[in-house]
Amino acid sequence: MNSWNDGYFTDATYTYGYYRELSPVYMRWCLLNKGIAAPDINEDSCHCELGFGQGVSANIHAAATPGKFFGTDFNPAHAAQAQKLAEASGADANFFEDSFEEFANRDDLPQFDSIGFQGVWSWVSAENRRHMLEVARRHLKSGGMVYNSYNCLPGWAPTAPIRELLTLYDKNFHGNGDINERVQAALKFVGEMLDAEPAYVKLAPTFQSTFEQLKKQNPHYIAHEYLNLDWDLMYFSDVAQLSQEAKLDFATTAMPIEGEIFHLPQKAKDFLSKINDALVREQIQDYFINRNFRKDLYVRGLRRIPNAEAQEKILSTRYVLMTPAAEVPLTFNTSLGILRLSEDAYRPLINHLAADNFRPKNLLKFRSKVNATLEVIRVLILTGHVMPCQSEAAAELVTESCDRLNAHLCERAKFEEAISFLASPLIGGGVNVNRFKQLFLAQYKGGVKAADKLADTVQKLLSRQGQRILFNGKALDTPEKTTEHLRTLAERFLTIDLPILKALMIV
Ligand SMILES: C[S@@+](CC[C@H](N)C(=O)[O-])C[C@H]1O[C@@H](n2cnc3c(N)ncnc32)[C@H](O)[C@@H]1O
């Protein structure tokens, strides 16, 4: 335990996740999508992230968004890691090791266009939540955006005791030592307790399956999620009310559309539509879709724009398809079941975006079917197959910083599989690119364009490090099998991934 950590878990560093919802370009699009005015993003903009963890999102956004980027995380290992990445990109990034309280009180900060806190709110004390809001109250521009994600009620109600059990065990029987051992010991204890069939589990049928899913997670994630002193579940309406104190109006979720809404029976839709107060309706909706995690966008001074103007902005935005057209599934899973999409409605738009080697395109040619088109593009963005792009001028401004960050990340991939994302100047955000693809990409940029050679170099690198590839759960145990497998991956990289990476301006 340290004295600076305010009960936050600091015995191990956090995972290397990337979250598109923290991207100012994406936040802006989500607001326009709901007819809400949003700040322009250009070289005069300033953005901020609180509690940036390993700084993957913060650095990708600092590199891929014009303007200045700020952030803080009081864990010195996190701040050092974020600063190292910023040095590599050369972006105008200013990452501090301040606590939220110290950061709120700084007098050398600009006014921000956006502030993001991803996965922080539920895991810190009420006092620290107040400090986070104080950052927004003091340092957010009028009209600026705030993204906040958190565990919420009622969705967590039946399974919240899992967390109590893990911390109860950890506090009383373990509490220090190797983090993997601590997490495994606490999980083992809860597993043994469930085998003894406590009556509570009969009342909470999702308890067992949630626990089974939890066991598969990274121990560092489990430690940060469950072993903190603070872990507060809140209702949406309480968060919205607190946020008002910092002059923040709830705008929308950072979801283009709620997939679950498609499954709601008509009587549920009728009931919701009768609730006139938008905040009450939003809260009641959480009961209907049983939401346990919220991704919310707030605005300091919400202004609606005319519907026609919002539609025009959304249709004239450029979009990029990030999955090969033939691989975009016409089904997707929501927490309430599988949603089937219509071939006739979806294929024309998917094919339009795939044409001309995935070159980003606006949707103006679909203007005559605007409502259907908006629904399709929202679902494709929700499912992660399409992303809205920033302006050509903005993308040009950030190309070099993205190139430098990406080159650094690809170089690191030679030694570890830590950060599986690269920065795209086109979308102003991150794209999932795994270690092998990063290794192929670095070679491709260096002039190697044959699958055999790409595969051979990676095979030699893995062999020097004594690493083996797991394929279908089994380690590939000879250099020949490894090279063969890598050649298949390299061929796919050259034919399928590369055109998309080029469209995203990563190559
Ligand atoms: C659950 S992690 C989330 C990290 C990152 N946002 C992500 O989602 O990958 C919460 C982060 O907040 C930081 N943090 C917690 N309390 C803090 C405080 N009072 N001041 C500054 N940082 C804090 C922790 O060090 C940690 O990196």
XYZ file of C-alpha atoms and ligand atoms in Angstrom:
534
model
C 0.000 0.000 0.000
C 1.245 3.532 -0.749
C 0.107 6.778 0.798
C -0.567 8.575 -2.487
C -2.985 6.043 -3.907
C -6.180 6.934 -1.977
C -7.152 3.257 -1.790
C -6.755 2.768 -5.542
C -5.045 -0.519 -6.472
C -1.416 0.259 -7.407
C 0.396 -3.022 -6.744
C 0.354 -3.805 -10.470
C 0.083 -1.631 -13.561
C -3.008 -1.638 -15.759
C -3.676 -3.407 -19.067
C -2.912 -1.895 -22.502
C -6.457 -1.261 -23.728
C -7.628 1.204 -26.345
C -11.067 2.883 -26.190
C -12.470 4.650 -29.242
C -15.045 6.474 -27.102
C -12.199 8.685 -25.808
C -11.454 9.913 -29.335
C -12.544 13.549 -29.701
C -13.426 12.837 -33.356
C -15.707 9.977 -32.344
C -17.233 11.905 -29.406
C -18.050 14.745 -31.779
C -19.681 12.375 -34.267
C -21.823 10.784 -31.498
C -23.156 14.219 -30.549
C -23.917 15.255 -34.133
C -25.596 11.879 -34.633
C -28.084 12.883 -31.916
C -28.546 16.415 -33.289
C -26.371 18.050 -30.611
C -23.830 20.802 -31.343
C -20.213 19.700 -30.830
C -16.888 21.577 -30.886
C -14.866 21.628 -34.104
C -11.627 19.705 -33.963
C -8.636 21.546 -35.379
C -5.095 22.653 -34.512
C -6.428 25.068 -31.859
C -8.289 22.328 -29.956
C -7.194 21.017 -26.547
C -8.183 17.632 -25.166
C -7.648 15.836 -21.883
C -7.886 12.346 -20.371
C -8.060 11.658 -16.626
C -6.720 8.340 -15.268
C -5.163 7.318 -18.588
C -3.672 4.021 -17.300
C -0.910 2.867 -19.655
C -1.729 5.845 -21.864
C -2.536 3.855 -25.007
C -5.736 5.730 -25.851
C -4.297 9.057 -24.667
C -1.238 8.666 -26.906
C -3.121 7.418 -29.924
C -5.490 10.393 -29.630
C -2.644 12.837 -28.983
C -0.913 11.585 -32.137
C -4.044 11.316 -34.292
C -5.938 14.495 -33.305
C -4.752 17.992 -34.206
C -4.153 20.373 -31.316
C -2.813 19.795 -27.814
C -3.438 16.837 -25.542
C -3.245 16.727 -21.739
C -3.794 14.033 -19.148
C -2.931 12.735 -15.733
C -2.588 9.468 -13.855
C -1.142 9.423 -10.351
C 0.547 6.053 -10.818
C 4.162 7.009 -11.707
C 4.653 3.831 -13.762
C 1.598 4.803 -15.862
C 2.723 8.424 -16.247
C 6.232 7.316 -17.271
C 4.844 4.875 -19.839
C 2.512 7.531 -21.291
C 5.344 10.089 -21.464
C 7.590 7.577 -23.224
C 4.981 6.987 -25.933
C 4.463 10.748 -26.295
C 8.196 11.224 -26.775
C 8.047 8.661 -29.578
C 5.159 10.338 -31.422
C 6.405 13.891 -30.883
C 2.751 14.941 -30.505
C 1.895 17.987 -28.402
C 1.112 15.756 -25.422
C 1.459 16.825 -21.796
C 1.075 13.890 -19.446
C 1.298 14.458 -15.688
C 1.592 12.320 -12.588
C -0.857 14.477 -10.614
C -3.747 13.190 -8.579
C -7.122 14.411 -9.859
C -7.175 16.931 -7.015
C -3.736 18.318 -7.946
C -4.660 18.412 -11.625
C -7.945 20.257 -10.961
C -5.984 22.904 -9.073
C -3.318 23.493 -11.719
C -3.256 27.025 -13.037
C -1.248 26.230 -16.199
C -3.931 24.313 -18.108
C -5.797 25.553 -21.196
C -9.578 25.279 -21.566
C -10.393 21.840 -22.981
C -12.704 20.956 -25.861
C -13.033 17.434 -24.513
C -12.256 15.533 -21.328
C -12.477 11.756 -21.098
C -12.536 9.411 -18.153
C -12.754 5.809 -19.146
C -13.091 3.118 -16.493
C -12.253 5.422 -13.591
C -15.488 6.764 -12.054
C -16.679 3.560 -10.340
C -13.245 2.675 -9.002
C -12.376 5.834 -7.053
C -13.808 7.463 -3.928
C -16.692 9.952 -3.921
C -14.141 12.634 -3.092
C -12.075 11.773 -6.171
C -15.199 11.786 -8.332
C -15.756 15.326 -7.106
C -12.173 16.218 -8.100
C -12.784 14.771 -11.584
C -15.872 16.922 -11.970
C -13.911 19.874 -10.651
C -11.472 19.425 -13.561
C -14.453 19.758 -15.906
C -15.944 22.662 -13.955
C -12.700 24.632 -14.024
C -11.107 23.587 -17.282
C -13.795 22.635 -19.852
C -14.828 25.161 -22.506
C -18.460 26.179 -22.863
C -19.860 23.665 -25.336
C -17.039 21.200 -24.505
C -17.640 17.429 -24.266
C -17.043 14.958 -21.421
C -16.992 11.179 -21.785
C -17.572 9.110 -18.648
C -17.914 5.328 -18.465
C -18.860 3.416 -15.330
C -20.453 0.321 -13.848
C -24.105 0.998 -13.216
C -27.221 -0.263 -11.561
C -29.567 -2.007 -11.983
C -27.558 -4.341 -14.285
C -24.865 -5.029 -11.673
C -27.307 -5.633 -8.813
C -27.437 -9.457 -8.928
C -23.691 -9.974 -9.455
C -22.160 -7.202 -7.324
C -21.577 -9.687 -4.459
C -18.846 -11.356 -6.584
C -16.741 -8.287 -5.989
C -17.495 -8.270 -2.271
C -16.383 -11.904 -2.014
C -13.127 -11.312 -3.903
C -12.149 -8.302 -1.780
C -13.314 -9.982 1.438
C -10.993 -12.910 0.740
C -8.113 -10.742 -0.453
C -8.294 -8.350 2.504
C -8.517 -11.045 5.142
C -6.450 -13.933 3.831
C -4.019 -12.473 1.312
C -3.703 -8.763 0.669
C -0.095 -8.670 -0.475
C 2.412 -10.596 -2.556
C 2.352 -11.649 -6.173
C -0.669 -10.215 -7.953
C -1.373 -13.328 -10.035
C -1.344 -15.479 -6.894
C -3.626 -13.066 -5.062
C -6.157 -13.018 -7.874
C -6.009 -16.808 -8.373
C -6.419 -17.436 -4.635
C -9.472 -15.158 -4.416
C -11.025 -16.739 -7.549
C -10.380 -20.224 -6.162
C -12.092 -19.289 -2.908
C -15.194 -17.964 -4.691
C -15.224 -21.009 -7.006
C -15.160 -23.382 -4.029
C -17.900 -21.408 -2.350
C -20.099 -21.687 -5.464
C -19.484 -25.448 -5.580
C -20.980 -25.598 -2.091
C -24.233 -24.145 -3.590
C -25.097 -21.044 -1.530
C -28.795 -20.124 -1.665
C -28.030 -16.633 -3.025
C -26.914 -18.039 -6.362
C -30.370 -19.541 -6.927
C -31.824 -16.044 -6.647
C -29.225 -14.578 -9.034
C -29.055 -16.907 -12.036
C -26.370 -14.825 -13.827
C -23.989 -15.042 -10.856
C -22.320 -18.299 -11.945
C -21.930 -17.357 -15.646
C -20.567 -13.899 -14.762
C -18.030 -15.558 -12.475
C -17.022 -18.039 -15.225
C -16.426 -15.115 -17.628
C -14.463 -13.238 -14.980
C -12.058 -16.162 -14.472
C -10.931 -15.820 -18.115
C -9.837 -12.176 -17.672
C -6.297 -10.849 -17.309
C -5.335 -10.931 -13.556
C -4.163 -7.297 -13.734
C -7.583 -6.291 -15.049
C -9.283 -8.294 -12.282
C -7.088 -6.652 -9.640
C -7.847 -3.105 -10.836
C -11.524 -3.876 -11.336
C -12.183 -5.729 -8.080
C -9.441 -5.217 -5.501
C -9.689 -1.452 -5.029
C -10.779 0.015 -1.744
C -13.509 1.860 -3.671
C -16.013 0.266 -6.000
C -19.222 2.212 -6.188
C -22.155 1.269 -8.345
C -24.365 4.178 -9.278
C -27.604 4.716 -11.146
C -27.448 6.829 -14.303
C -29.778 9.435 -12.790
C -27.441 9.957 -9.811
C -24.408 10.418 -12.085
C -26.361 12.853 -14.273
C -27.408 14.852 -11.221
C -23.858 15.041 -9.823
C -22.527 16.059 -13.230
C -24.956 18.983 -13.295
C -22.934 20.503 -10.471
C -20.085 20.884 -12.959
C -22.572 22.389 -15.468
C -22.521 19.164 -17.490
C -25.740 18.220 -19.313
C -26.275 14.585 -20.264
C -26.243 14.435 -24.066
C -26.299 10.811 -25.214
C -24.523 7.507 -24.783
C -21.383 7.085 -26.888
C -23.219 4.343 -28.772
C -24.456 5.322 -32.250
C -27.593 3.290 -31.569
C -28.591 0.875 -28.794
C -28.650 -2.622 -30.315
C -30.913 -3.857 -27.502
C -33.634 -1.386 -28.448
C -34.378 -3.488 -31.553
C -35.376 -6.381 -29.285
C -37.711 -4.479 -27.011
C -41.324 -5.613 -27.254
C -43.784 -2.962 -28.427
C -45.265 -2.607 -24.932
C -41.825 -1.675 -23.565
C -41.316 0.894 -26.349
C -44.802 2.305 -25.679
C -44.086 2.573 -21.971
C -40.766 4.359 -22.565
C -42.226 6.728 -25.131
C -44.771 7.962 -22.574
C -41.986 9.280 -20.294
C -41.437 12.907 -21.276
C -38.424 13.663 -19.089
C -35.362 12.578 -21.087
C -33.259 11.790 -18.005
C -35.980 9.701 -16.376
C -36.559 7.875 -19.681
C -32.825 7.160 -19.986
C -32.798 5.741 -16.452
C -35.880 3.582 -16.949
C -34.453 2.261 -20.219
C -31.562 0.767 -18.207
C -34.107 -1.520 -16.513
C -35.487 -2.661 -19.861
C -32.111 -3.439 -21.378
C -30.558 -4.518 -18.077
C -27.542 -2.294 -18.522
C -24.559 -2.796 -16.215
C -22.031 -0.472 -17.863
C -22.654 2.968 -19.272
C -20.682 5.008 -21.788
C -22.061 8.523 -21.464
C -21.395 11.805 -23.176
C -22.041 15.116 -21.458
C -21.819 18.646 -22.819
C -21.204 21.864 -20.954
C -24.253 23.715 -22.211
C -26.191 21.383 -24.497
C -27.415 22.993 -27.723
C -29.593 21.190 -30.229
C -29.095 21.829 -33.913
C -31.906 21.611 -36.493
C -32.586 18.048 -37.603
C -31.911 18.848 -41.264
C -28.537 20.371 -40.393
C -27.537 17.375 -38.247
C -28.540 14.965 -41.033
C -26.555 16.974 -43.564
C -23.467 16.855 -41.335
C -23.787 13.101 -40.786
C -24.364 12.358 -44.491
C -21.458 14.566 -45.590
C -19.023 13.038 -43.064
C -16.592 10.593 -44.672
C -16.713 6.988 -43.435
C -14.250 4.137 -43.758
C -14.991 0.412 -43.830
C -12.505 -1.405 -41.572
C -13.533 -5.012 -42.354
C -13.410 -6.695 -45.781
C -16.924 -6.378 -47.272
C -17.454 -10.145 -47.461
C -16.540 -10.530 -43.772
C -19.041 -8.031 -42.359
C -21.588 -10.309 -40.666
C -25.227 -9.476 -41.110
C -25.971 -10.514 -37.548
C -24.754 -9.186 -34.243
C -25.112 -10.117 -30.621
C -26.756 -7.800 -28.175
C -27.279 -8.561 -24.492
C -30.922 -9.313 -25.345
C -30.212 -11.652 -28.267
C -28.968 -11.871 -31.845
C -30.013 -9.174 -34.264
C -30.366 -10.125 -37.949
C -29.711 -7.396 -40.496
C -31.283 -7.187 -43.925
C -29.065 -7.958 -46.909
C -30.988 -5.464 -49.058
C -30.533 -2.610 -46.592
C -26.898 -3.266 -45.622
C -25.060 -4.593 -48.672
C -25.369 -1.492 -50.906
C -23.793 0.713 -48.245
C -21.086 -1.840 -47.349
C -20.222 -2.239 -51.050
C -20.187 1.535 -51.537
C -17.623 1.887 -48.717
C -15.527 -1.067 -49.939
C -15.296 0.302 -53.508
C -12.085 1.888 -54.769
C -9.861 0.128 -52.222
C -11.834 1.302 -49.175
C -11.283 4.992 -49.980
C -13.329 6.920 -47.344
C -16.623 8.238 -48.696
C -19.545 10.335 -47.615
C -23.133 9.114 -47.830
C -24.631 11.958 -49.857
C -25.611 9.655 -52.694
C -27.992 7.853 -50.280
C -29.801 11.071 -49.387
C -33.117 9.906 -50.870
C -33.272 7.091 -48.283
C -31.911 9.094 -45.407
C -33.595 7.341 -42.472
C -32.694 3.838 -43.608
C -29.135 4.966 -44.405
C -28.677 6.540 -40.981
C -29.812 3.341 -39.284
C -27.393 1.237 -41.347
C -24.398 3.480 -40.727
C -25.190 3.630 -36.991
C -25.334 -0.143 -36.713
C -22.106 -0.582 -38.721
C -20.336 1.902 -36.446
C -21.824 0.286 -33.338
C -20.449 -3.086 -34.429
C -17.021 -1.599 -35.166
C -16.931 -2.314 -38.923
C -17.113 1.342 -39.944
C -15.721 4.523 -38.386
C -16.401 8.193 -39.122
C -13.342 10.119 -40.377
C -11.958 13.517 -39.552
C -11.507 16.170 -42.241
C -8.792 15.707 -44.877
C -6.977 18.768 -43.516
C -6.982 17.350 -39.959
C -5.778 13.941 -41.177
C -2.883 15.569 -43.050
C -1.849 17.500 -39.924
C -1.434 14.325 -37.854
C 0.100 11.961 -40.400
C 3.669 12.392 -39.176
C 2.941 12.003 -35.463
C 0.904 8.855 -36.209
C 3.736 7.477 -38.365
C 6.246 8.036 -35.564
C 4.027 6.469 -32.900
C 3.202 3.511 -35.147
C 6.881 2.933 -35.985
C 7.657 2.888 -32.247
C 4.820 0.452 -31.507
C 5.877 -1.857 -34.360
C 9.465 -1.796 -33.039
C 8.232 -2.775 -29.564
C 6.282 -5.638 -31.116
C 9.639 -7.294 -31.806
C 9.998 -7.897 -28.075
C 6.493 -8.162 -26.615
C 2.841 -8.385 -27.399
C 1.658 -5.419 -25.342
C -0.070 -2.810 -27.481
C -2.144 -4.272 -30.308
C -3.329 -0.947 -31.699
C -1.970 1.605 -34.141
C -2.991 5.228 -34.726
C -4.983 6.116 -37.833
C -4.735 9.731 -39.066
C -7.912 9.154 -41.067
C -10.247 8.390 -38.150
C -8.302 10.285 -35.460
C -8.210 7.109 -33.414
C -6.851 3.621 -32.893
C -7.203 0.466 -34.933
C -6.631 -3.080 -33.756
C -3.415 -4.363 -35.383
C -1.982 -7.421 -33.620
C 1.688 -8.183 -33.028
C 2.220 -10.274 -36.199
C 0.596 -7.646 -38.377
C 2.755 -4.982 -36.732
C 5.857 -7.063 -37.471
C 4.779 -7.545 -41.106
C 3.928 -3.851 -41.403
C 7.356 -2.686 -40.211
C 9.025 -4.933 -42.776
C 6.613 -3.907 -45.543
C 7.420 -0.257 -44.912
C 11.092 -1.193 -45.126
C 10.510 -2.586 -48.630
C 9.831 -6.310 -47.960
C 6.737 -7.224 -49.997
C 6.856 -11.030 -50.343
C 4.860 -13.244 -47.960
C 7.704 -15.810 -47.684
C 10.204 -13.213 -46.587
C 7.775 -11.548 -44.140
C 7.023 -14.947 -42.565
C 10.653 -16.068 -42.470
C 11.834 -12.957 -40.619
C 9.109 -13.270 -37.969
C 9.799 -17.001 -37.549
C 13.500 -16.275 -36.904
C 12.628 -13.522 -34.434
C 10.313 -15.814 -32.443
C 12.823 -18.630 -32.516
C 15.611 -16.356 -31.169
C 13.299 -15.415 -28.286
C 12.278 -19.035 -27.666
C 8.615 -18.169 -28.331
C 6.063 -20.452 -29.938
C 2.816 -19.650 -31.690
C -0.364 -21.076 -30.246
C -2.714 -22.217 -32.998
C -6.072 -23.843 -32.196
C -4.899 -24.207 -28.595
C -1.666 -26.053 -29.513
C 1.884 -24.703 -29.726
C 3.401 -24.992 -33.227
C 6.469 -27.048 -32.348
C 8.702 -26.966 -35.452
C 10.192 -24.068 -37.450
C 8.492 -25.485 -40.593
C 4.993 -25.474 -39.068
C 5.606 -21.992 -37.669
C 6.812 -20.621 -41.004
C 3.880 -22.227 -42.830
C 1.407 -20.667 -40.395
C 3.123 -17.279 -40.594
C 3.120 -17.449 -44.412
C -0.682 -17.853 -44.373
C -0.928 -14.844 -42.043
C 1.454 -12.819 -44.222
C -0.530 -13.613 -47.376
C -3.693 -12.439 -45.672
C -1.871 -9.348 -44.459
C -0.761 -8.460 -48.012
C -4.053 -9.144 -49.744
C -6.747 -8.362 -47.156
C -5.339 -6.154 -44.377
C -3.016 -3.912 -46.358
C -5.657 -2.157 -48.510
C -7.591 -1.291 -45.346
C -4.449 -0.101 -43.514
C -3.651 2.059 -46.549
C -7.140 3.553 -46.543
C -6.718 4.285 -42.817
C -3.460 6.123 -43.720
C -1.476 3.770 -41.467
C 0.634 2.647 -44.453
C -9.212 1.232 -14.094
S -7.854 2.225 -14.547
C -8.366 2.778 -16.138
C -7.224 3.195 -16.993
C -7.580 3.664 -18.394
N -8.477 4.775 -18.376
C -8.156 2.507 -19.184
O -9.374 2.368 -19.218
O -7.359 1.730 -19.746
C -8.004 3.693 -13.547
C -6.807 4.603 -13.631
O -7.052 5.773 -12.847
C -5.868 6.103 -12.114
N -6.302 6.800 -10.882
C -7.106 6.310 -9.912
N -7.306 7.237 -8.956
C -6.620 8.347 -9.341
C -6.449 9.651 -8.765
N -7.025 9.965 -7.620
N -5.687 10.544 -9.432
C -5.103 10.217 -10.612
N -5.228 8.996 -11.196
C -5.984 8.070 -10.573
C -5.215 4.754 -11.821
O -3.817 4.862 -11.595
C -5.539 3.971 -13.082
O -4.531 4.065 -14.050
